[in-house]
XYZ file of C-alpha atoms in Angstrom:
553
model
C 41.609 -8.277 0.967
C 40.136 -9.603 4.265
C 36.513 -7.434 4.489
C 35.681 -5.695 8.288
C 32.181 -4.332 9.499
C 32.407 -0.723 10.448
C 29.836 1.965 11.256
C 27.225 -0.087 11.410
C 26.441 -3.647 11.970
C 25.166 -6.091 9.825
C 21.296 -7.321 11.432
C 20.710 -10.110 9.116
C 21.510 -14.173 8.691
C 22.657 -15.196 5.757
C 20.422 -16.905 2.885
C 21.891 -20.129 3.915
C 20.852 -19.687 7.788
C 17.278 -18.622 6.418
C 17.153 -21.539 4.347
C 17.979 -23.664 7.263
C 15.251 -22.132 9.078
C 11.992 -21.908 6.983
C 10.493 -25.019 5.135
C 9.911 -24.825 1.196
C 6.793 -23.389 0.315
C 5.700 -26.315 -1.212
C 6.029 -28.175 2.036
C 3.773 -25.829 3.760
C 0.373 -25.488 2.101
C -2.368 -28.406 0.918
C -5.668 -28.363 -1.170
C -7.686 -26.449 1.866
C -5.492 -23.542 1.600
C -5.401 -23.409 -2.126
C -9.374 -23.508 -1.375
C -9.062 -20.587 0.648
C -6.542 -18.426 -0.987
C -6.930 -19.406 -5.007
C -9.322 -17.044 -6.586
C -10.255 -20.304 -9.016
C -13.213 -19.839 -12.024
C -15.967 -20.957 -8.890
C -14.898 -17.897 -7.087
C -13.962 -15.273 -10.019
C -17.274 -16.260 -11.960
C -19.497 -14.129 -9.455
C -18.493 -10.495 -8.373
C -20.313 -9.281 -5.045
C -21.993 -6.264 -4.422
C -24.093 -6.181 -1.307
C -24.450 -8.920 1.685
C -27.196 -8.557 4.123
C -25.779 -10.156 7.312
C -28.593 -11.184 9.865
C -27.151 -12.989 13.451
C -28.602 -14.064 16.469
C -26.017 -13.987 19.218
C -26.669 -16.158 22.396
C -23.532 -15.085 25.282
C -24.393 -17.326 27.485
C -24.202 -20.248 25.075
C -21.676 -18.817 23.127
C -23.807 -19.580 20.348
C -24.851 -17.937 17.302
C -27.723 -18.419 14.267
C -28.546 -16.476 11.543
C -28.428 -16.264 7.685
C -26.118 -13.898 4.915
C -27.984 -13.116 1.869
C -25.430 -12.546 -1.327
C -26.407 -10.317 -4.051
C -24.199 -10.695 -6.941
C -23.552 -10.049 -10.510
C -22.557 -12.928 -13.058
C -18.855 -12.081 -14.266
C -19.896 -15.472 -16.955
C -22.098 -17.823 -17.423
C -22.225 -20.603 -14.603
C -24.185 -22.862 -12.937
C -21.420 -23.792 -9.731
C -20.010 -21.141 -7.179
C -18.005 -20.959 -4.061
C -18.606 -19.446 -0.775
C -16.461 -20.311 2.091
C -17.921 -21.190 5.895
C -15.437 -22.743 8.582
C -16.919 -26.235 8.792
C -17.302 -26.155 12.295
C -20.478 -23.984 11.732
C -23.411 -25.607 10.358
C -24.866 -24.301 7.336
C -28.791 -25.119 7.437
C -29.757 -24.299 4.052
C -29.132 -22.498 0.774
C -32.351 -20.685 -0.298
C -32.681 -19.448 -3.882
C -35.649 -18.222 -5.617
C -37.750 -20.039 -2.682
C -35.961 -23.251 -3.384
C -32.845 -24.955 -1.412
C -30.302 -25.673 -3.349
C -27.877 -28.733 -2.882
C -24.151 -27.983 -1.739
C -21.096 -29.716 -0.799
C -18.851 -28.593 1.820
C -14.942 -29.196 1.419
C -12.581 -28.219 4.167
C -14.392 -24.474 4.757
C -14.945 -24.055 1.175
C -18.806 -24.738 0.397
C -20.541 -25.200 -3.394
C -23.626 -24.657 -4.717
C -25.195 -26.005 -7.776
C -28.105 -23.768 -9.219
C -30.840 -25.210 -11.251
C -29.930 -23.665 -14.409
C -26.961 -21.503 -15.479
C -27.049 -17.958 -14.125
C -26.193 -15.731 -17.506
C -23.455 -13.054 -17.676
C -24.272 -10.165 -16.427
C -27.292 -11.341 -14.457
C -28.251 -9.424 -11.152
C -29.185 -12.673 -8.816
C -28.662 -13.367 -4.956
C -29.074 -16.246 -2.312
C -29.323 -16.589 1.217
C -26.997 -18.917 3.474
C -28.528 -19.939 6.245
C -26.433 -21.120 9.253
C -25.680 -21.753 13.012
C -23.161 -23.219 15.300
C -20.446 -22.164 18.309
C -17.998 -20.158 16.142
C -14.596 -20.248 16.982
C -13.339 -18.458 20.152
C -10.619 -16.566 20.014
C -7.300 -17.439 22.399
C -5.522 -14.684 21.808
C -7.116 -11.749 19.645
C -6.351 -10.356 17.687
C -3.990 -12.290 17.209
C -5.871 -15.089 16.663
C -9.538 -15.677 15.069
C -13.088 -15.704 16.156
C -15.178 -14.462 18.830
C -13.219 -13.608 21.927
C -16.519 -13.859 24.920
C -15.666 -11.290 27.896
C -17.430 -10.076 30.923
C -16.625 -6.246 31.743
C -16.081 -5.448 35.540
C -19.989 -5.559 36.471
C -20.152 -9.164 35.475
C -21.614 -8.004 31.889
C -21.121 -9.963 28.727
C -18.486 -7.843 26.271
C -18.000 -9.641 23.063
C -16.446 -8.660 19.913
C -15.216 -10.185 16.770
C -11.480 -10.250 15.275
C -10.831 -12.564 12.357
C -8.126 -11.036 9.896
C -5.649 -13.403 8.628
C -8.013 -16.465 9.693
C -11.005 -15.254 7.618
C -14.367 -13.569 8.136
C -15.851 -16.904 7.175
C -14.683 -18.271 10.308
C -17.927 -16.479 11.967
C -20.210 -15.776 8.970
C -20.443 -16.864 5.587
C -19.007 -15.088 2.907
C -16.885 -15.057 -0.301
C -13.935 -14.884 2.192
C -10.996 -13.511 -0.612
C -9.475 -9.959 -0.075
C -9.902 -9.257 -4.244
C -14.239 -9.308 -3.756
C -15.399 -6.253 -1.501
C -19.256 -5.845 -1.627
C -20.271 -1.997 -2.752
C -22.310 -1.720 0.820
C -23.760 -3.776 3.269
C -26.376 -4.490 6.193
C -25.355 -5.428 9.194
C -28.128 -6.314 11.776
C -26.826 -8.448 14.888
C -29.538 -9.537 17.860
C -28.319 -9.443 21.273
C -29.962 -10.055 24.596
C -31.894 -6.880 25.932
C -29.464 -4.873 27.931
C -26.835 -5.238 25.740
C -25.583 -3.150 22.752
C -24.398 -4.406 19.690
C -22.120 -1.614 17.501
C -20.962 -2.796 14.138
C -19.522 -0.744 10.857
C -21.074 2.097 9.286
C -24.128 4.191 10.232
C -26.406 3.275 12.802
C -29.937 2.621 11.005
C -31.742 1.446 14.259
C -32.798 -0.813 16.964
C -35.895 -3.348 16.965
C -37.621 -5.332 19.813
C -37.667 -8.612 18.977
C -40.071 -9.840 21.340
C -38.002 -12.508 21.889
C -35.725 -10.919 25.370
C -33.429 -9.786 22.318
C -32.838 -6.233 20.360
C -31.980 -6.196 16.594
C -29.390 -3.254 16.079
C -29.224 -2.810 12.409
C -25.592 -0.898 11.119
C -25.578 0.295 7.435
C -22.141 0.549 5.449
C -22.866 2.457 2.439
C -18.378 2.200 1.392
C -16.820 -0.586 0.066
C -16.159 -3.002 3.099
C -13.517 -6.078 3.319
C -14.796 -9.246 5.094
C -12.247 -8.793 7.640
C -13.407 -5.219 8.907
C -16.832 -6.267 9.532
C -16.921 -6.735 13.212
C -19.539 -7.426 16.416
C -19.236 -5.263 19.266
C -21.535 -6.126 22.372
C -21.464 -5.107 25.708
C -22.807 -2.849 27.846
C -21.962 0.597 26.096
C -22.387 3.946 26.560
C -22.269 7.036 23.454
C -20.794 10.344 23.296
C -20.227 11.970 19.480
C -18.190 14.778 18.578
C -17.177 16.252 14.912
C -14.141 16.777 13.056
C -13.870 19.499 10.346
C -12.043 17.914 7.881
C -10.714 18.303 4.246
C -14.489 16.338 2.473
C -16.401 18.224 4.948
C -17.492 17.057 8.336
C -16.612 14.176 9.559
C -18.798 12.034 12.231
C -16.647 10.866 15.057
C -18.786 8.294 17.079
C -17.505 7.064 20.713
C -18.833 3.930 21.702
C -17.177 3.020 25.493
C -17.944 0.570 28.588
C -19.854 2.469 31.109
C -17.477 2.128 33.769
C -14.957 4.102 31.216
C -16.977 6.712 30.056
C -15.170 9.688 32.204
C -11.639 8.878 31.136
C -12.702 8.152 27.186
C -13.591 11.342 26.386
C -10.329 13.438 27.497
C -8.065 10.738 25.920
C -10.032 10.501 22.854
C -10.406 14.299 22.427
C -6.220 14.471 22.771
C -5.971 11.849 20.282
C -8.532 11.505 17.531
C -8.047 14.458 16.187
C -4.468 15.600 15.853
C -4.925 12.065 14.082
C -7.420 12.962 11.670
C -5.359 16.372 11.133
C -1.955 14.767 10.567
C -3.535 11.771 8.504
C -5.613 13.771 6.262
C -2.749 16.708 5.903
C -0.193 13.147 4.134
C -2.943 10.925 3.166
C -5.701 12.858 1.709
C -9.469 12.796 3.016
C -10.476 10.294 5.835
C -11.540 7.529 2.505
C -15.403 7.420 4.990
C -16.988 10.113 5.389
C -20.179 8.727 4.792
C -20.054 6.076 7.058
C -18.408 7.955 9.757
C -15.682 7.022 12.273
C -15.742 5.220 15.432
C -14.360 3.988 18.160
C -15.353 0.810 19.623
C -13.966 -0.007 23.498
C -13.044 -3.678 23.405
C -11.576 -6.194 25.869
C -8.607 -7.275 22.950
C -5.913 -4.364 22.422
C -7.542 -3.319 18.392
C -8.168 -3.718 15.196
C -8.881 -1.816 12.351
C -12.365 -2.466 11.603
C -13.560 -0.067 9.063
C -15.277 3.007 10.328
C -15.412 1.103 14.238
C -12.008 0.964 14.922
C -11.348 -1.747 17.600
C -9.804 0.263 20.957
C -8.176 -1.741 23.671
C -5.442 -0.032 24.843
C -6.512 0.967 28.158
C -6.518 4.857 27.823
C -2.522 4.663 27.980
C -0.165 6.775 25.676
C 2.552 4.120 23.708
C 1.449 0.423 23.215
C 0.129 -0.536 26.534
C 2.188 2.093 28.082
C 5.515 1.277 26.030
C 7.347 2.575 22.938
C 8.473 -0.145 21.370
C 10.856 2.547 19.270
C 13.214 3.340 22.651
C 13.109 6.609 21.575
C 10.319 8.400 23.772
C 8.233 9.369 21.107
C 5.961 6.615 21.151
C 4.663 7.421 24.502
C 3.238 11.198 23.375
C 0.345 9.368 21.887
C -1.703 6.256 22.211
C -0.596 3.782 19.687
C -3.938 1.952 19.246
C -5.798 4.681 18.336
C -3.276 6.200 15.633
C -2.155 2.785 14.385
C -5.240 1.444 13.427
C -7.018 4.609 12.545
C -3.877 4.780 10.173
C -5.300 1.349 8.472
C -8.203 3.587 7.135
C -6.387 4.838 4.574
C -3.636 1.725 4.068
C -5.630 -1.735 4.750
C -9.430 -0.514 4.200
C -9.394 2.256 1.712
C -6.250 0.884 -0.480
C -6.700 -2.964 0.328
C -4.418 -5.746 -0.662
C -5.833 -8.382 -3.591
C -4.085 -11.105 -1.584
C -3.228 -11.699 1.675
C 0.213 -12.726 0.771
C 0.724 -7.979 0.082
C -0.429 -7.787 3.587
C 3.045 -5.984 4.003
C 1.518 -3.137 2.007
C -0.990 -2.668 4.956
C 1.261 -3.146 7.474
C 4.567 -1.454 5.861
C 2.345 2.023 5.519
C 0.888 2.243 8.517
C 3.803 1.539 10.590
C 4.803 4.277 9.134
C 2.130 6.881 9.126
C 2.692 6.248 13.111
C 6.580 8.688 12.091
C 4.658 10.857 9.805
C 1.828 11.240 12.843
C 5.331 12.636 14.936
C 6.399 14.116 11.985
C 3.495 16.406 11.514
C 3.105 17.439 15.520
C 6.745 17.232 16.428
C 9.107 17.812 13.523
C 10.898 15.363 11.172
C 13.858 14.693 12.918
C 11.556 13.166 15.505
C 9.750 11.354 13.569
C 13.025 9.710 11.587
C 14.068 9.067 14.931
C 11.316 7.400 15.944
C 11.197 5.178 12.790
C 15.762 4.282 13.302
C 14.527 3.281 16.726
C 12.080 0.738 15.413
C 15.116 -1.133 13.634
C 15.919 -2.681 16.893
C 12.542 -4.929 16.077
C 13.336 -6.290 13.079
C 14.672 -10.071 12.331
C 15.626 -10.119 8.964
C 14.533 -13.910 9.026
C 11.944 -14.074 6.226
C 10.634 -11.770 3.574
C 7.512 -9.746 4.014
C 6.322 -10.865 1.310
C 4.314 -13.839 1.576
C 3.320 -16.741 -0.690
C 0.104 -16.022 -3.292
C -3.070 -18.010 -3.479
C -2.796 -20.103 -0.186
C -3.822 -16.696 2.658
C -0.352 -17.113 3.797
C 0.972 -13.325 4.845
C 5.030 -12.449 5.279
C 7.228 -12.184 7.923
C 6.474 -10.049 11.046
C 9.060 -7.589 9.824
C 6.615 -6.143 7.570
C 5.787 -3.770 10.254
C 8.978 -1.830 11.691
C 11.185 -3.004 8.170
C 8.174 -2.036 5.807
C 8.062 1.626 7.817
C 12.356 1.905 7.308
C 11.782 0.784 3.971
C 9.116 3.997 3.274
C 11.568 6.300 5.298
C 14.601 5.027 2.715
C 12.434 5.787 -0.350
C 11.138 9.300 1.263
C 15.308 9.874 2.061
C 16.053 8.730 -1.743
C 13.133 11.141 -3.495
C 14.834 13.996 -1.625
C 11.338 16.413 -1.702
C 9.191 16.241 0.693
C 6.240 17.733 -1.053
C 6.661 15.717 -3.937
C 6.546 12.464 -1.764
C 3.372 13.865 0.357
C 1.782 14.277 -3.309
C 3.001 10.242 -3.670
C 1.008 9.315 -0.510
C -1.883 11.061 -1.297
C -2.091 10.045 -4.662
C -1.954 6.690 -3.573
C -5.100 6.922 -1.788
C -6.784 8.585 -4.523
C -5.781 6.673 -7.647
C -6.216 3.590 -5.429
C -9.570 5.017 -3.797
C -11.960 2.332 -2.521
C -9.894 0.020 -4.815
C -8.055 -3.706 -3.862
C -3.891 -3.620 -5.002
C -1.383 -5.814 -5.628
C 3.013 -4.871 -5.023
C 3.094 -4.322 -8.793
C 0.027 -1.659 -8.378
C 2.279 0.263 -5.414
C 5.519 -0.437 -6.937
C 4.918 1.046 -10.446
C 2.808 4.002 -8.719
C 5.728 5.076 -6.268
C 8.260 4.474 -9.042
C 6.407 6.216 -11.804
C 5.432 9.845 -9.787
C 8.976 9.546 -8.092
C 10.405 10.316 -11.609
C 13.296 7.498 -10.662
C 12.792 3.746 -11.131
C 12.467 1.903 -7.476
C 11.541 -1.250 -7.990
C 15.077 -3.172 -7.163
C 14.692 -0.869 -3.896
C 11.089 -2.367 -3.158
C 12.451 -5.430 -4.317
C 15.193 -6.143 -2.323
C 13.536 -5.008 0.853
C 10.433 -6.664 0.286
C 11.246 -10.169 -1.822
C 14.344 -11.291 0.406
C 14.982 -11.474 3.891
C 18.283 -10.026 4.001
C 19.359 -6.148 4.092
C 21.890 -5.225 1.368
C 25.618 -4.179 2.476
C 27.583 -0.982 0.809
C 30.812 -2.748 0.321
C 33.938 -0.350 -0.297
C 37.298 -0.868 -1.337
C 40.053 1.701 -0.969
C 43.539 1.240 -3.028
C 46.494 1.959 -2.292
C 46.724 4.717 -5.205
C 43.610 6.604 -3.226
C 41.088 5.838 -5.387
C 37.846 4.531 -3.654
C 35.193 1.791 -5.258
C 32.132 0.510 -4.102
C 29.329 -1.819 -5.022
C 26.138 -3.157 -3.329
C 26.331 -6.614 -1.919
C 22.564 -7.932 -2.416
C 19.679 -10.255 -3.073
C 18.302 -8.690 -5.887
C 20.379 -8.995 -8.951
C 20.045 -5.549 -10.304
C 19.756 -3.819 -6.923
C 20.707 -0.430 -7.350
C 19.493 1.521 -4.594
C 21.343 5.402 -4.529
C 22.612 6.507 -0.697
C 24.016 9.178 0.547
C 27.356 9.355 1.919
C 29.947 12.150 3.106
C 33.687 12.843 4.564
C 33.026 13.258 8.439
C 31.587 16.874 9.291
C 30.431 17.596 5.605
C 27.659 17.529 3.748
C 26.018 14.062 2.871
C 26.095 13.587 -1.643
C 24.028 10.971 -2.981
C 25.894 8.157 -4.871
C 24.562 5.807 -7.607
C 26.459 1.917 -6.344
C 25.002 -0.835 -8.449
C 26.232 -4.866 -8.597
C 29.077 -3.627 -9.819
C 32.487 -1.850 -8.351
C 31.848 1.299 -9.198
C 34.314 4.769 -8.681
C 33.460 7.004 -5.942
C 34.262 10.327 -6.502
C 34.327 12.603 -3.368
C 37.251 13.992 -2.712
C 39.434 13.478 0.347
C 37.418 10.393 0.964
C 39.549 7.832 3.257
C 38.130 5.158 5.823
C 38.831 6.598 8.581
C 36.494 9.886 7.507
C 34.017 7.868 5.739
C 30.589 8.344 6.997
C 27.228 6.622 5.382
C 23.949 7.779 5.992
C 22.936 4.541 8.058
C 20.198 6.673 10.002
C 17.988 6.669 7.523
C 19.334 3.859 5.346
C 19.071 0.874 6.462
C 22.405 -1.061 5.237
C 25.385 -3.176 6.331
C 28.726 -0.997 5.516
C 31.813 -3.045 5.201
C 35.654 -1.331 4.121
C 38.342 -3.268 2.667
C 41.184 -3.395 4.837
């Protein structure tokens, strides 16, 4: 029985390839990232609730001072903690109760020793105070730090992109994914003429006296280090409102000068039908009361809660392409729907650990199909997400490793959006797997995850157990293959070559020109019983399953 590829072909290496190409995990990481990633008893013993962060920004010497108070609750007794601070930045004291306190800096990881231990269930707080040139960014947001601009008219335009790296490499912070404070301050100072926009609601401006302006930003939602984000430059305002399903909804523009008269049509084509499609598969925009922005910067975008980062240059697709080859990516701008998408997947449901950063990534890859889906049918939108296959390597898992910040494979993007579009194709009802979405964002409201938290969710309202599905796709780097064997008696078998030892993932399949039937393989050979099925007629629903398919010859 020699096996041949048909219908479709295989886009993967083999495990032994992938071993060949990635070096054991253990090989990888060292004590600093265990420092930053391991949520150890000096970072669990203390639960933050508030940060008041207070920074003095100097352009010209790309220089910034400042201080981050911390108001926490004891989780337990303790008298040690943990706060993290890249060690490039100087920290110039710890104040508590109008005392310093001693610390110890290791890698970026920084502890503090109080004078007595702080009892369970103690209200308490402290206030780092620091300065230093932060790290500049090479390539954001790709990389971390500050990225210094200059707009057109010679103006400074500076903004701040640090997920992945860390929030701490730019203030200090408990910098883990699992600790989000309940609301925060922001106030950044900024040489007069310049505008600083950060998350949440604008509470005001204040003349320093100094030749620099306080703005002072309020976020009154649950806030990951990550989103919170400088904006400075020389901007200009314009506000609209959306109508939305918790009320009305704040939409704040915040633009270059310069840009001001080509923002507002391209914004008005494109926030909206966002918020409408979003909100009609999601649920409510998870902000209201902080509002949402727009924030024009000089790196293509992130999704900074409530001031999403905008780069894309007032251009439908991603910098004028679609990355999907299908033409659907270019009836929108991608920036503006792929990071407002994070809203709801990355800011309101927010991975525990860095290493479920597919979960962010997987969803909103593919709430850019459902966006099509909603304004231009399904069939688009299904097309759009088979035409995203064509980005996918297949070289590592999406998954990544837990307790060291280390996130999965690209593929988490364009494989994590197929994988969605499999599950959708597997529930078979629509409505029911719109209700899945949105209940996602409201069970998960506000709230940090982990895969088991998704996985168990999906599985459970989906009536059907999907975890060797999420499994397979997710955990190992390989896609399965639907192996079938024909004998010469006309009876057909087939079984799922895979990974995952009790993969088990139904597909549909059909004779050519009928009707696709759903089919249960497992490990196993297992009968297929459709009749008049033959290899030259067989057909498997590789459009929106994304398999290898090999016969027996």
């Amino acid at each position: 029985m020699k096996p041949s590829l048909i219908l479709v072909c295989l886009l993967c290496v083999t495990v032994t390839a992938a071993a060949q190409l990635f070096v054991p995990a253990n090989q990888l990481f060292g004590r600093a990232d265990s420092l930053r990633g391991q949520l150890t008893p000096l970072r669990t013993c203390y639960d933050i609730s508030y940060y008041h962060l207070d920074v003095k920004v100097d352009p010209d010497a790309r220089h910034i001072s400042g201080s981050n108070l911390f108001r926490f609750t004891a989780v337990e007794d303790f008298s040690r903690l943990q706060f993290d601070l890249f060690d490039n930045l100087r920290i110039d004291s710890v104040m508590y109760n109008g005392q310093e306190l001693p610390f110890k800096r290791e890698y970026n990881a920084v502890f503090i020793d109080f004078p007595a231990a702080v009892a369970k269930g103690r209200i308490d707080s402290f206030v780092v105070h620091y300065s230093g040139h932060p790290v500049q960014a090479k390539r954001a947001p790709w990389d971390g730090g500050f990225d210094f601009k200059k707009d057109s008219n010679g103006k400074h335009w500076i903004a701040t992109a640090c997920q992945g790296l860390g929030a701490s490499v730019w203030w200090p912070n408990k910098d883990h994914q699992s600790d989000e404070v309940d609301s925060m301050l922001i106030s950044i100072s900024v040489p007069q003429g310049l505008t600083n926009v950060s998350n949440g609601r604008f509470r005001g401006r204040e003349d320093l006296g100094d030749g620099y302006t306080r703005f002072n930003w309020f976020v009154s939602n649950p806030i990951n280090n990550y989103n919170v984000a400088v904006n400075i430059g020389d901007y200009v305002h314009f506000a609209d409102t959306f109508h939305g399903e918790n009320g009305v909804l704040d939409l704040d523009y915040w633009v270059l000068r310069e840009n001001e008269a080509k923002a507002k049509p391209h914004f008005r084509a494109n926030v909206k039908p966002m918020l409408r499609a979003f909100e009609h598969w999601f649920g409510p925009y998870p902000f209201y009361e902080d509002g949402y922005k727009l924030v024009e910067t000089a790196h293509l975008g992130m999704e900074h809660q409530s001031a999403v980062a905008y780069g894309n240059k007032y251009q439908n697709g991603y910098l004028g392409r679609d990355g999907s080859g299908t033409g659907w990516g270019n009836k929108w701008d991608f920036i503006i729907i792929h990071e407002s998408g994070h809203e709801w997947f990355g800011n309101n449901i927010t991975a525990s650990d860095i290493a479920d950063m597919w979960i962010h990534e997987s969803f909103t890859n593919y709430s850019e199909s459902l966006y099509i889906d909603y304004h231009f049918g399904k069939r688009a939108g299904q097309e759009y997400v088979h035409g995203n296959r064509r980005g996918i390597q297949n070289l590592a898992p999406i998954i990544g490793t837990y307790h060291v910040n280390h996130e999965g494979s690209g593929d988490m993007y364009n494989k994590g959006g197929v994988l969605h579009n499999m599950v959708r194709t597997i529930i078979d009802d629509d409505e029911k797997w719109r209700q899945i979405l949105r209940g996602l964002n409201k069970q998960f409201y506000h709230r940090t995850v982990d895969y088991g938290d998704i996985v168990d969710y999906i599985s459970k309202h989906a009536g059907r157990d999907l975890s060797s599905v999420y499994a397979q796709y997710v955990r190992h780097a390989n896609i399965p293959t639907l192996e079938f064997y024909f004998n010469p008696d006309g009876k057909v078998f087939c079984r799922w070559i895979a990974d995952e030892p009790a993969f088990n993932m139904p597909i549909r399949i059909r004779t050519k020109g009928s009707k696709y039937q759903f089919i249960q393989p497992t490990r196993q050979l297992t009968p297929v019983s459709i009749p008049g099925l033959t290899r030259s007629n067989l057909e498997v629903d590789t459009f929106n399953f994304y398999v290898g398919v090999l016969v027996n010859e």
